[in-house]
């Protein structure tokens, strides 16, 4: 009981202190400039620095798939759809492929949903192969580099490994035909077969208008110390426990379900977004994959993200100073989470909150419609622009072949 009373005193003190600071911030509109080169990169304008040619594919690769299931417009894998729409009207688009720096193939590989709204990856490899075969046979640009100046949006759980279970994704590996291309993906984990060098890691899609409609007045104190809503166990897919989230979520529940500093539950209330704005720390643990929309939500709502996912590669890590705005907790240290968080000095918490309040930080995590300067669309383009010019070595000599078109599982080689 002594620890609980001490915890309550800590929470009351922080709520008073941070609530007072929030009121002062509301009155003076103070934010903290993102320091160093990270801030400069975050505010880069990609227009004029690159040109992108968008292949016009038959509608069966994109528009018809979307027409069959409009749910594809509202789930966390939507970046492929909205990036396509953005590029069609973007000033970086060129209709002349001869002057293009990059080539984009609009394939909606995650728009094959289960009744529960989760993407099935099983057709994705065949669909992607079919699209690549099409552009390789109808345009000369793929064959010049075998895709080294092409980029693809692959927002699956494990990106171009095209499976939602990590063990099977690792067994599959990245689709062989994409080995030379730049992959723009939500999945990011160091030293993992599903993240190759040169990939651009992006945030998952979170609906901007929906989140903005839940904003509460900024002077309301943050009276919740730690907040989390989501699964702790996945009984259906991991009946024995321990494999899901590598046991990290289970450890959160077992250690802190009765701790008054922790507002954690599997229930997802209608006040979820409002609750995040009342919280100081928001847990962002891995699930089946290391990433989730909670990271985006935490940044948007100014809740300090507590990132529990060893070796995670975070979105736009060369532009967003994650170490300064978040708290990283090793999966093995989850049982000590209360001690770790209550040991953070209030002045450090306040600085993280000021950084999170910077509008450019929030903008970089969103895919708004219409697009806005500094948003996730522009951060992707910035990432592509920083890769230019292409090294001359990516261009093949006539007749030279590097990729193996018959590599991969037999099922992937069937026509789509």
PDB file of N, CA and C in Angstrom, residues 38 93 233 293 309 314 332 389:
ATOM      1  N   UNK A  38      17.645  17.586 -37.455  1.00  0.00           N
ATOM      2  CA  UNK A  38      16.358  16.904 -37.583  1.00  0.00           C
ATOM      3  C   UNK A  38      15.259  17.889 -37.921  1.00  0.00           C
ATOM      4  N   UNK A  93       4.989  15.439 -59.985  1.00  0.00           N
ATOM      5  CA  UNK A  93       4.666  14.463 -61.027  1.00  0.00           C
ATOM      6  C   UNK A  93       5.089  14.989 -62.393  1.00  0.00           C
ATOM      7  N   UNK A 233      -3.210 -10.222 -24.761  1.00  0.00           N
ATOM      8  CA  UNK A 233      -3.020 -11.594 -25.239  1.00  0.00           C
ATOM      9  C   UNK A 233      -3.816 -11.737 -26.537  1.00  0.00           C
ATOM     10  N   UNK A 293      -0.789   2.155 -35.014  1.00  0.00           N
ATOM     11  CA  UNK A 293      -1.267   3.541 -35.097  1.00  0.00           C
ATOM     12  C   UNK A 293      -1.137   4.305 -33.779  1.00  0.00           C
ATOM     13  N   UNK A 309       9.476  -1.831 -28.113  1.00  0.00           N
ATOM     14  CA  UNK A 309       9.668  -2.655 -29.312  1.00  0.00           C
ATOM     15  C   UNK A 309      11.153  -2.634 -29.640  1.00  0.00           C
ATOM     16  N   UNK A 314      11.792   3.706 -36.518  1.00  0.00           N
ATOM     17  CA  UNK A 314      10.607   4.556 -36.423  1.00  0.00           C
ATOM     18  C   UNK A 314      10.407   5.385 -37.681  1.00  0.00           C
ATOM     19  N   UNK A 332      12.553  -6.443 -22.080  1.00  0.00           N
ATOM     20  CA  UNK A 332      12.889  -7.156 -20.847  1.00  0.00           C
ATOM     21  C   UNK A 332      12.677  -6.294 -19.601  1.00  0.00           C
ATOM     22  N   UNK A 389      21.444  12.182 -56.576  1.00  0.00           N
ATOM     23  CA  UNK A 389      21.193  11.455 -57.820  1.00  0.00           C
ATOM     24  C   UNK A 389      21.475   9.961 -57.660  1.00  0.00           C
TER      25      UNK A 389
END
